[in-house]
Amino acid sequence: MKIILWIFISIATLAAYKNIQAIEPTIREPIIKEELPLDIEMEKINAIIYLNELRSATGLVRLNESTLLNQSANNHAKYLLSHKITTHNEEKGREHFTGETVGERAKHIGYKAFYVSENISGGSRNYKESIDGLFSAIYHRFGFLDFKVDEVGIGIVQDSKNKSETTFVYNMGISTLNQLCNGQSFSQLGKYIQGACFDKDFKISEQLFNYSFQINHKLNTDIAIYPYDGEVDVPPAFFKETPDPLPDYDVSGFPISISFDDEQFESLTLESFRLFDKNHQEIKDRLIYDYKSDINHMFKKYEFALFPLERLEWESQYSVEVAYRVDGVKKSKKWSFSTRKFSEKIESVTEKNNLFTLKRGVSSIFYFKPTSPHDLLSEITFPTYVDIGLIDENTIRLVVLEDAPSRIDLNIDGHELHLNIKNSD
């Protein structure tokens, strides 16, 4: 079976920079909230723990921390933040340059194996927001759920002056292949592969090369699904990714994916891929992508995704049914998951339903259901006696402060929101 040596997950960032400002009722100088400084080392520790929780729940091996990949990821994170860009490529001669590609940056710090992939997110407030965002983006997700990789390095940097500017970089590789490329001698007969390792003159036997890939395949599940069965904190929406799998949509539903280990199956055909809501009504307004229909041609042969074209609902359960034929045998897989819940009540705001009664000092959540594929909350202004935070590009958390009047009329990026205010009990 053919194994591709050059693996580069060139999926740049999922950065959502939003402008949320508080203004005086007379529209004076805006008050902009300052993000808190990150504890970088704790963020890295928690990122690996969280990433491994997600991989383990799908049946994949955990990613061990690689000191070398930590260095290459951190080097690239510094480069990106210093130039205020998000890309997988670096330009020679610019500050913090260590290599044009992820492979060259890994080679620069002493990594030997040529198989290195990379995920990046910009503007995330913490590790969880970064990883959740990357899992909502289908190409990034498949990078994290690669059947072959078993080690990771993470680079996290934050601007010392503007703490809302952050960069998270994840470099992933195969530890056994790197060990084999690290100067060991081989005496096996048979075919040799040149190019698996960074050393130009270094040849690795096909037998050992395949062995380095097969170790993890034997430990992994044959099928990786996401969201995984029983997951309960799934975001309901997908927004943007580079490259964009849905260029005609700025907001859609969270994608569902299933991937099969191509080392374990000779032939596989997807026969049906269906998503159902909590009432077991099928969601038919969707697209299904495979390696032929993916418009960016980044899916591998046995990777599939279902994109609901409308957002899923908050605090709701969904089920998935997949039928497929593998090596001539018809099989099926069923699982379920739930979208994120909140301790506060969620109010759905529409053109006809936009008047609500709130208590001072009590947090409330308002969801502005998109009226089109391009309906996002991007710039929000509000009086200083109201505190607003963005949950996602269609959802806000709002608290009315003690000095607020008894009636507040807000325009939330074109959506009207009217509030009657009561005192707290």
Tab-separated table of C-alpha atoms in Angstrom:
chain	number	residue	atom	x	y	z
A	1	MET	CA	0.000	0.000	0.000
A	2	LYS	CA	1.356	3.391	-0.976
A	3	ILE	CA	2.550	5.590	1.879
A	4	ILE	CA	2.992	9.296	1.269
A	5	LEU	CA	6.181	10.663	2.759
A	6	TRP	CA	5.443	14.331	2.351
A	7	ILE	CA	2.591	15.049	4.666
A	8	PHE	CA	1.848	18.710	5.217
A	9	ILE	CA	-1.432	19.786	6.699
A	10	SER	CA	-1.397	23.256	5.259
A	11	ILE	CA	-4.478	24.522	6.999
A	12	ALA	CA	-3.832	27.900	8.394
A	13	THR	CA	-5.647	29.586	11.155
A	14	LEU	CA	-9.066	29.781	12.538
A	15	ALA	CA	-8.784	33.276	14.005
A	16	ALA	CA	-11.902	35.126	15.148
A	17	TYR	CA	-10.922	38.637	16.099
A	18	LYS	CA	-14.080	40.366	17.282
A	19	ASN	CA	-14.566	43.965	18.292
A	20	ILE	CA	-16.670	44.212	21.443
A	21	GLN	CA	-16.721	47.656	22.978
A	22	ALA	CA	-18.550	49.346	25.809
A	23	ILE	CA	-19.633	52.900	25.141
A	24	GLU	CA	-21.149	55.528	27.385
A	25	PRO	CA	-24.792	56.360	26.631
A	26	THR	CA	-23.466	59.616	25.156
A	27	ILE	CA	-20.930	57.645	23.040
A	28	ARG	CA	-17.683	58.763	24.612
A	29	GLU	CA	-14.324	56.993	24.568
A	30	PRO	CA	-14.794	53.204	24.276
A	31	ILE	CA	-13.824	50.966	27.177
A	32	ILE	CA	-12.004	47.911	25.839
A	33	LYS	CA	-11.578	44.911	28.120
A	34	GLU	CA	-8.018	43.718	28.657
A	35	GLU	CA	-7.341	40.002	28.336
A	36	LEU	CA	-5.474	38.372	31.203
A	37	PRO	CA	-1.903	37.090	30.732
A	38	LEU	CA	-1.627	33.375	29.992
A	39	ASP	CA	0.375	30.982	32.138
A	40	ILE	CA	2.156	29.565	29.090
A	41	GLU	CA	3.564	26.431	30.724
A	42	MET	CA	0.215	25.484	32.262
A	43	GLU	CA	-1.504	26.168	28.938
A	44	LYS	CA	0.868	23.708	27.231
A	45	ILE	CA	0.320	21.047	29.898
A	46	ASN	CA	-3.446	21.437	29.751
A	47	ALA	CA	-3.420	21.498	25.949
A	48	ILE	CA	-1.714	18.085	25.764
A	49	ILE	CA	-4.062	16.664	28.398
A	50	TYR	CA	-7.149	17.961	26.602
A	51	LEU	CA	-5.958	16.919	23.151
A	52	ASN	CA	-5.272	13.417	24.442
A	53	GLU	CA	-8.694	13.245	26.083
A	54	LEU	CA	-10.248	13.875	22.672
A	55	ARG	CA	-7.964	11.422	20.858
A	56	SER	CA	-8.463	8.712	23.496
A	57	ALA	CA	-12.234	9.126	23.318
A	58	THR	CA	-12.066	8.425	19.586
A	59	GLY	CA	-9.886	5.347	20.146
A	60	LEU	CA	-6.555	6.784	18.999
A	61	VAL	CA	-3.216	6.553	20.788
A	62	ARG	CA	-2.215	9.423	23.048
A	63	LEU	CA	0.316	11.955	21.815
A	64	ASN	CA	3.501	12.044	23.854
A	65	GLU	CA	5.219	15.373	24.321
A	66	SER	CA	8.255	15.870	22.079
A	67	THR	CA	10.912	18.309	23.280
A	68	LEU	CA	12.155	18.827	19.732
A	69	LEU	CA	8.684	19.454	18.312
A	70	ASN	CA	8.026	21.823	21.217
A	71	GLN	CA	10.984	23.869	19.998
A	72	SER	CA	9.925	23.913	16.344
A	73	ALA	CA	6.335	24.831	17.265
A	74	ASN	CA	7.465	27.565	19.633
A	75	ASN	CA	9.862	28.994	17.046
A	76	HIS	CA	7.075	29.274	14.483
A	77	ALA	CA	4.659	30.754	17.047
A	78	LYS	CA	7.196	33.522	17.769
A	79	TYR	CA	7.620	34.169	14.060
A	80	LEU	CA	3.865	34.443	13.494
A	81	LEU	CA	3.174	36.725	16.433
A	82	SER	CA	6.108	39.020	15.736
A	83	HIS	CA	4.857	39.615	12.179
A	84	LYS	CA	1.116	39.600	13.066
A	85	ILE	CA	0.355	36.885	10.510
A	86	THR	CA	-0.959	33.341	10.431
A	87	THR	CA	0.607	31.003	7.887
A	88	HIS	CA	2.493	27.715	7.657
A	89	ASN	CA	5.304	29.323	5.666
A	90	GLU	CA	8.142	31.568	6.800
A	91	GLU	CA	10.085	34.023	4.686
A	92	LYS	CA	13.854	33.817	4.798
A	93	GLY	CA	15.522	36.913	6.187
A	94	ARG	CA	12.644	37.949	8.464
A	95	GLU	CA	12.999	38.022	12.242
A	96	HIS	CA	12.621	34.610	13.977
A	97	PHE	CA	12.950	32.694	10.665
A	98	THR	CA	13.873	29.023	11.208
A	99	GLY	CA	12.638	27.384	7.994
A	100	GLU	CA	10.222	27.970	5.137
A	101	THR	CA	8.105	24.879	5.824
A	102	VAL	CA	7.111	22.909	8.916
A	103	GLY	CA	9.513	20.147	7.853
A	104	GLU	CA	12.432	22.524	7.506
A	105	ARG	CA	11.668	24.075	10.890
A	106	ALA	CA	11.638	20.609	12.468
A	107	LYS	CA	14.917	19.755	10.756
A	108	HIS	CA	16.415	23.020	12.028
A	109	ILE	CA	16.067	21.905	15.659
A	110	GLY	CA	17.274	18.336	15.040
A	111	TYR	CA	14.124	16.341	14.226
A	112	LYS	CA	15.107	13.555	11.815
A	113	ALA	CA	11.888	12.144	10.321
A	114	PHE	CA	10.313	13.887	7.369
A	115	TYR	CA	6.729	13.206	8.472
A	116	VAL	CA	5.701	16.360	10.400
A	117	SER	CA	2.297	18.026	10.318
A	118	GLU	CA	1.102	21.319	11.763
A	119	ASN	CA	-2.041	22.990	13.095
A	120	ILE	CA	-2.263	26.685	13.962
A	121	SER	CA	-4.823	28.924	15.614
A	122	GLY	CA	-4.619	32.641	16.248
A	123	GLY	CA	-6.454	34.889	18.680
A	124	SER	CA	-7.605	32.110	21.025
A	125	ARG	CA	-8.002	33.096	24.677
A	126	ASN	CA	-6.807	29.743	26.025
A	127	TYR	CA	-5.841	26.182	25.063
A	128	LYS	CA	-9.424	24.878	25.124
A	129	GLU	CA	-10.735	27.591	22.858
A	130	SER	CA	-7.834	26.924	20.505
A	131	ILE	CA	-8.323	23.144	20.342
A	132	ASP	CA	-12.129	23.353	20.184
A	133	GLY	CA	-11.829	25.787	17.306
A	134	LEU	CA	-9.425	23.522	15.442
A	135	PHE	CA	-11.700	20.503	15.978
A	136	SER	CA	-14.617	22.464	14.540
A	137	ALA	CA	-12.544	23.026	11.382
A	138	ILE	CA	-12.563	19.805	9.424
A	139	TYR	CA	-9.063	19.851	7.907
A	140	HIS	CA	-7.504	20.759	11.251
A	141	ARG	CA	-9.545	18.021	12.923
A	142	PHE	CA	-8.270	15.319	10.607
A	143	GLY	CA	-4.756	16.561	11.397
A	144	PHE	CA	-5.328	15.993	15.112
A	145	LEU	CA	-7.007	12.626	14.439
A	146	ASP	CA	-4.245	11.290	12.189
A	147	PHE	CA	-3.907	7.522	12.663
A	148	LYS	CA	-0.118	7.668	12.201
A	149	VAL	CA	1.105	10.353	14.629
A	150	ASP	CA	1.969	9.667	18.263
A	151	GLU	CA	3.905	12.727	19.452
A	152	VAL	CA	3.291	16.454	19.565
A	153	GLY	CA	5.034	19.713	20.346
A	154	ILE	CA	3.124	22.860	21.257
A	155	GLY	CA	4.169	26.483	20.972
A	156	ILE	CA	2.113	29.218	22.620
A	157	VAL	CA	2.950	32.920	22.622
A	158	GLN	CA	1.046	36.004	23.740
A	159	ASP	CA	1.749	39.634	22.918
A	160	SER	CA	3.018	41.400	26.038
A	161	LYS	CA	1.187	44.624	25.191
A	162	ASN	CA	-2.015	43.418	23.534
A	163	LYS	CA	-2.858	40.188	25.356
A	164	SER	CA	-5.737	39.399	23.004
A	165	GLU	CA	-3.100	38.577	20.370
A	166	THR	CA	-2.063	34.945	20.824
A	167	THR	CA	-0.711	32.188	18.620
A	168	PHE	CA	-1.008	28.427	19.248
A	169	VAL	CA	1.087	26.077	17.086
A	170	TYR	CA	0.902	22.262	17.168
A	171	ASN	CA	3.577	20.121	15.442
A	172	MET	CA	2.947	16.363	15.200
A	173	GLY	CA	5.153	13.454	14.178
A	174	ILE	CA	5.830	9.718	14.457
A	175	SER	CA	8.254	8.876	17.265
A	176	THR	CA	9.342	5.457	15.969
A	177	LEU	CA	10.155	6.800	12.526
A	178	ASN	CA	12.143	9.630	14.085
A	179	GLN	CA	14.082	7.114	16.208
A	180	LEU	CA	14.843	4.994	13.137
A	181	CYS	CA	16.064	8.096	11.329
A	182	ASN	CA	18.268	9.070	14.258
A	183	GLY	CA	21.504	7.434	13.135
A	184	GLN	CA	20.730	3.744	13.621
A	185	SER	CA	22.230	1.233	11.184
A	186	PHE	CA	20.139	-1.246	9.208
A	187	SER	CA	21.110	-4.581	7.745
A	188	GLN	CA	17.756	-5.727	6.373
A	189	LEU	CA	17.683	-6.906	2.784
A	190	GLY	CA	15.091	-5.777	0.308
A	191	LYS	CA	13.856	-2.453	-0.975
A	192	TYR	CA	15.043	0.793	0.554
A	193	ILE	CA	13.234	4.096	0.751
A	194	GLN	CA	15.114	7.360	0.389
A	195	GLY	CA	13.417	10.504	1.648
A	196	ALA	CA	11.797	9.243	4.834
A	197	CYS	CA	14.487	11.026	6.833
A	198	PHE	CA	15.926	14.510	6.516
A	199	ASP	CA	19.447	13.256	5.873
A	200	LYS	CA	19.773	13.225	2.073
A	201	ASP	CA	22.041	10.172	2.060
A	202	PHE	CA	20.048	8.231	4.643
A	203	LYS	CA	18.072	5.265	3.350
A	204	ILE	CA	15.634	3.309	5.477
A	205	SER	CA	14.497	-0.207	4.622
A	206	GLU	CA	10.928	-0.539	3.415
A	207	GLN	CA	10.375	-3.174	6.101
A	208	LEU	CA	11.408	-0.852	8.933
A	209	PHE	CA	9.653	2.105	7.372
A	210	ASN	CA	6.358	0.231	7.245
A	211	TYR	CA	6.959	-1.080	10.757
A	212	SER	CA	7.241	2.465	12.108
A	213	PHE	CA	3.797	3.228	10.703
A	214	GLN	CA	2.170	-0.043	11.740
A	215	ILE	CA	2.964	0.196	15.460
A	216	ASN	CA	0.363	2.885	16.012
A	217	HIS	CA	-2.068	1.319	13.570
A	218	LYS	CA	-2.194	-1.799	15.751
A	219	LEU	CA	-2.908	0.268	18.872
A	220	ASN	CA	-5.519	2.507	17.254
A	221	THR	CA	-9.149	1.909	16.515
A	222	ASP	CA	-9.915	1.188	12.862
A	223	ILE	CA	-12.543	3.956	12.713
A	224	ALA	CA	-12.343	7.455	14.206
A	225	ILE	CA	-15.560	9.438	14.622
A	226	TYR	CA	-16.059	12.999	15.799
A	227	PRO	CA	-17.895	14.206	17.755
A	228	TYR	CA	-17.223	10.971	19.597
A	229	ASP	CA	-20.005	8.801	20.996
A	230	GLY	CA	-21.476	10.349	24.140
A	231	GLU	CA	-19.642	13.675	23.869
A	232	VAL	CA	-21.609	16.345	25.741
A	233	ASP	CA	-19.856	19.688	25.138
A	234	VAL	CA	-19.945	20.010	21.352
A	235	PRO	CA	-20.075	23.516	19.836
A	236	PRO	CA	-23.120	23.847	17.564
A	237	ALA	CA	-21.521	25.858	14.756
A	238	PHE	CA	-18.720	26.051	12.237
A	239	PHE	CA	-17.527	29.444	10.988
A	240	LYS	CA	-14.388	29.762	8.860
A	241	GLU	CA	-11.267	27.801	8.014
A	242	THR	CA	-8.343	28.354	5.656
A	243	PRO	CA	-8.688	26.849	3.133
A	244	ASP	CA	-12.453	27.086	3.490
A	245	PRO	CA	-14.509	23.917	2.890
A	246	LEU	CA	-17.713	26.015	2.708
A	247	PRO	CA	-16.751	29.303	1.003
A	248	ASP	CA	-20.394	30.312	0.507
A	249	TYR	CA	-21.092	30.126	4.265
A	250	ASP	CA	-19.784	32.311	7.067
A	251	VAL	CA	-21.764	30.219	9.560
A	252	SER	CA	-23.071	26.654	9.347
A	253	GLY	CA	-23.506	23.615	11.578
A	254	PHE	CA	-20.737	21.741	13.353
A	255	PRO	CA	-19.341	19.112	10.938
A	256	ILE	CA	-19.595	15.403	11.721
A	257	SER	CA	-16.739	13.202	10.560
A	258	ILE	CA	-15.810	9.581	10.195
A	259	SER	CA	-12.423	8.323	9.015
A	260	PHE	CA	-11.187	4.795	8.400
A	261	ASP	CA	-7.603	3.615	8.805
A	262	ASP	CA	-6.441	2.948	5.252
A	263	GLU	CA	-3.873	0.438	6.546
A	264	GLN	CA	-6.651	-1.846	7.787
A	265	PHE	CA	-9.029	-1.959	4.818
A	266	GLU	CA	-8.475	-2.977	1.205
A	267	SER	CA	-11.659	-1.348	-0.100
A	268	LEU	CA	-14.329	0.845	1.448
A	269	THR	CA	-17.468	2.521	0.127
A	270	LEU	CA	-19.673	4.932	2.084
A	271	GLU	CA	-23.323	4.108	1.379
A	272	SER	CA	-25.117	6.611	3.644
A	273	PHE	CA	-24.251	9.293	6.205
A	274	ARG	CA	-27.216	10.673	8.168
A	275	LEU	CA	-27.691	13.133	11.040
A	276	PHE	CA	-30.833	13.287	13.212
A	277	ASP	CA	-32.088	15.821	15.755
A	278	LYS	CA	-33.447	15.029	19.232
A	279	ASN	CA	-36.844	14.133	17.717
A	280	HIS	CA	-35.090	11.746	15.300
A	281	GLN	CA	-35.936	13.963	12.358
A	282	GLU	CA	-33.225	13.741	9.722
A	283	ILE	CA	-31.333	16.944	8.956
A	284	LYS	CA	-31.410	16.923	5.180
A	285	ASP	CA	-30.020	20.385	4.502
A	286	ARG	CA	-26.415	19.232	4.484
A	287	LEU	CA	-23.403	18.451	2.320
A	288	ILE	CA	-21.319	15.283	2.451
A	289	TYR	CA	-17.655	15.499	1.526
A	290	ASP	CA	-15.175	12.804	0.613
A	291	TYR	CA	-11.825	12.918	-1.176
A	292	LYS	CA	-13.595	13.390	-4.522
A	293	SER	CA	-16.107	16.081	-3.521
A	294	ASP	CA	-13.931	18.067	-1.105
A	295	ILE	CA	-13.475	21.332	-2.993
A	296	ASN	CA	-9.944	21.852	-1.631
A	297	HIS	CA	-8.840	18.254	-2.329
A	298	MET	CA	-7.439	17.778	1.177
A	299	PHE	CA	-9.464	14.757	2.286
A	300	LYS	CA	-7.729	11.408	2.204
A	301	LYS	CA	-9.397	8.448	0.496
A	302	TYR	CA	-11.213	7.127	3.578
A	303	GLU	CA	-12.143	10.451	5.231
A	304	PHE	CA	-15.751	11.643	5.180
A	305	ALA	CA	-17.606	14.614	6.664
A	306	LEU	CA	-21.218	15.734	6.913
A	307	PHE	CA	-21.750	19.510	7.047
A	308	PRO	CA	-25.155	20.686	8.347
A	309	LEU	CA	-25.789	23.906	6.440
A	310	GLU	CA	-27.581	25.487	9.395
A	311	ARG	CA	-26.276	25.784	12.945
A	312	LEU	CA	-27.137	23.000	15.361
A	313	GLU	CA	-29.084	24.034	18.461
A	314	TRP	CA	-27.536	24.731	21.841
A	315	GLU	CA	-28.268	22.151	24.565
A	316	SER	CA	-29.617	19.518	22.201
A	317	GLN	CA	-28.914	15.859	21.422
A	318	TYR	CA	-28.113	14.529	17.966
A	319	SER	CA	-27.579	11.056	16.563
A	320	VAL	CA	-25.600	9.808	13.582
A	321	GLU	CA	-26.062	6.737	11.395
A	322	VAL	CA	-23.472	5.607	8.852
A	323	ALA	CA	-23.746	2.656	6.477
A	324	TYR	CA	-20.694	1.493	4.579
A	325	ARG	CA	-19.307	-1.505	2.742
A	326	VAL	CA	-15.812	-2.608	3.699
A	327	ASP	CA	-13.956	-5.356	1.840
A	328	GLY	CA	-17.287	-6.490	0.385
A	329	VAL	CA	-19.127	-6.668	3.739
A	330	LYS	CA	-21.944	-4.239	4.533
A	331	LYS	CA	-21.631	-2.642	7.994
A	332	SER	CA	-23.107	0.253	9.946
A	333	LYS	CA	-22.227	2.518	12.849
A	334	LYS	CA	-24.499	4.570	15.112
A	335	TRP	CA	-23.639	7.094	17.811
A	336	SER	CA	-24.931	10.230	19.514
A	337	PHE	CA	-23.633	13.464	21.035
A	338	SER	CA	-24.966	16.603	22.718
A	339	THR	CA	-24.211	20.253	22.128
A	340	ARG	CA	-22.933	22.595	24.824
A	341	LYS	CA	-25.058	23.468	27.853
A	342	PHE	CA	-24.933	26.523	30.095
A	343	SER	CA	-25.856	27.217	33.691
A	344	GLU	CA	-27.850	30.248	32.491
A	345	LYS	CA	-31.063	30.157	30.499
A	346	ILE	CA	-30.597	30.703	26.767
A	347	GLU	CA	-32.968	33.221	25.172
A	348	SER	CA	-33.435	33.001	21.413
A	349	VAL	CA	-33.723	36.451	19.839
A	350	THR	CA	-35.691	36.919	16.618
A	351	GLU	CA	-37.261	39.891	14.889
A	352	LYS	CA	-40.580	39.107	16.571
A	353	ASN	CA	-39.184	37.867	19.900
A	354	ASN	CA	-36.787	40.516	21.188
A	355	LEU	CA	-38.252	41.798	24.480
A	356	PHE	CA	-37.018	40.200	27.705
A	357	THR	CA	-37.110	40.890	31.432
A	358	LEU	CA	-33.801	40.649	33.288
A	359	LYS	CA	-32.547	41.134	36.825
A	360	ARG	CA	-29.609	43.351	37.627
A	361	GLY	CA	-26.378	41.455	38.216
A	362	VAL	CA	-27.728	38.166	36.819
A	363	SER	CA	-26.007	36.685	33.763
A	364	SER	CA	-28.163	35.818	30.747
A	365	ILE	CA	-27.387	34.298	27.346
A	366	PHE	CA	-28.902	35.580	24.109
A	367	TYR	CA	-28.718	33.614	20.891
A	368	PHE	CA	-29.300	35.466	17.620
A	369	LYS	CA	-30.191	32.713	15.179
A	370	PRO	CA	-28.607	33.511	11.814
A	371	THR	CA	-31.051	34.760	9.190
A	372	SER	CA	-28.591	33.991	6.389
A	373	PRO	CA	-25.299	32.098	5.872
A	374	HIS	CA	-23.500	35.415	6.439
A	375	ASP	CA	-25.286	36.675	9.561
A	376	LEU	CA	-22.589	37.112	12.226
A	377	LEU	CA	-22.085	39.376	15.220
A	378	SER	CA	-18.846	41.175	14.460
A	379	GLU	CA	-18.963	44.640	16.006
A	380	ILE	CA	-20.977	45.180	19.184
A	381	THR	CA	-21.320	48.463	21.061
A	382	PHE	CA	-23.203	48.833	24.316
A	383	PRO	CA	-23.628	51.303	27.213
A	384	THR	CA	-21.296	51.052	30.188
A	385	TYR	CA	-24.073	49.881	32.500
A	386	VAL	CA	-24.253	46.628	30.484
A	387	ASP	CA	-21.496	44.015	30.357
A	388	ILE	CA	-21.386	41.825	27.225
A	389	GLY	CA	-19.096	38.928	26.309
A	390	LEU	CA	-19.050	36.971	23.045
A	391	ILE	CA	-19.666	33.215	23.343
A	392	ASP	CA	-19.577	32.696	19.587
A	393	GLU	CA	-20.369	34.795	16.535
A	394	ASN	CA	-24.140	34.445	17.101
A	395	THR	CA	-24.327	34.238	20.897
A	396	ILE	CA	-23.596	36.681	23.742
A	397	ARG	CA	-23.514	36.569	27.533
A	398	LEU	CA	-25.032	39.738	29.042
A	399	VAL	CA	-25.109	41.174	32.563
A	400	VAL	CA	-27.025	44.341	33.488
A	401	LEU	CA	-25.129	46.325	36.119
A	402	GLU	CA	-26.575	48.036	39.184
A	403	ASP	CA	-26.630	51.561	37.735
A	404	ALA	CA	-28.694	50.568	34.691
A	405	PRO	CA	-32.099	52.186	33.997
A	406	SER	CA	-35.298	50.167	34.076
A	407	ARG	CA	-35.471	49.966	30.280
A	408	ILE	CA	-32.602	49.283	27.875
A	409	ASP	CA	-32.809	49.192	24.082
A	410	LEU	CA	-29.782	47.703	22.322
A	411	ASN	CA	-28.775	47.231	18.720
A	412	ILE	CA	-26.586	44.125	18.583
A	413	ASP	CA	-24.946	44.414	15.187
A	414	GLY	CA	-28.247	45.045	13.424
A	415	HIS	CA	-30.402	42.916	15.757
A	416	GLU	CA	-32.753	44.724	18.136
A	417	LEU	CA	-32.755	43.638	21.789
A	418	HIS	CA	-35.137	45.280	24.297
A	419	LEU	CA	-34.752	44.691	28.032
A	420	ASN	CA	-36.995	45.451	30.996
A	421	ILE	CA	-34.834	45.563	34.116
A	422	LYS	CA	-35.759	44.483	37.645
A	423	ASN	CA	-33.804	44.579	40.858
A	424	SER	CA	-32.256	41.327	42.061
A	425	ASP	CA	-34.028	39.530	44.892
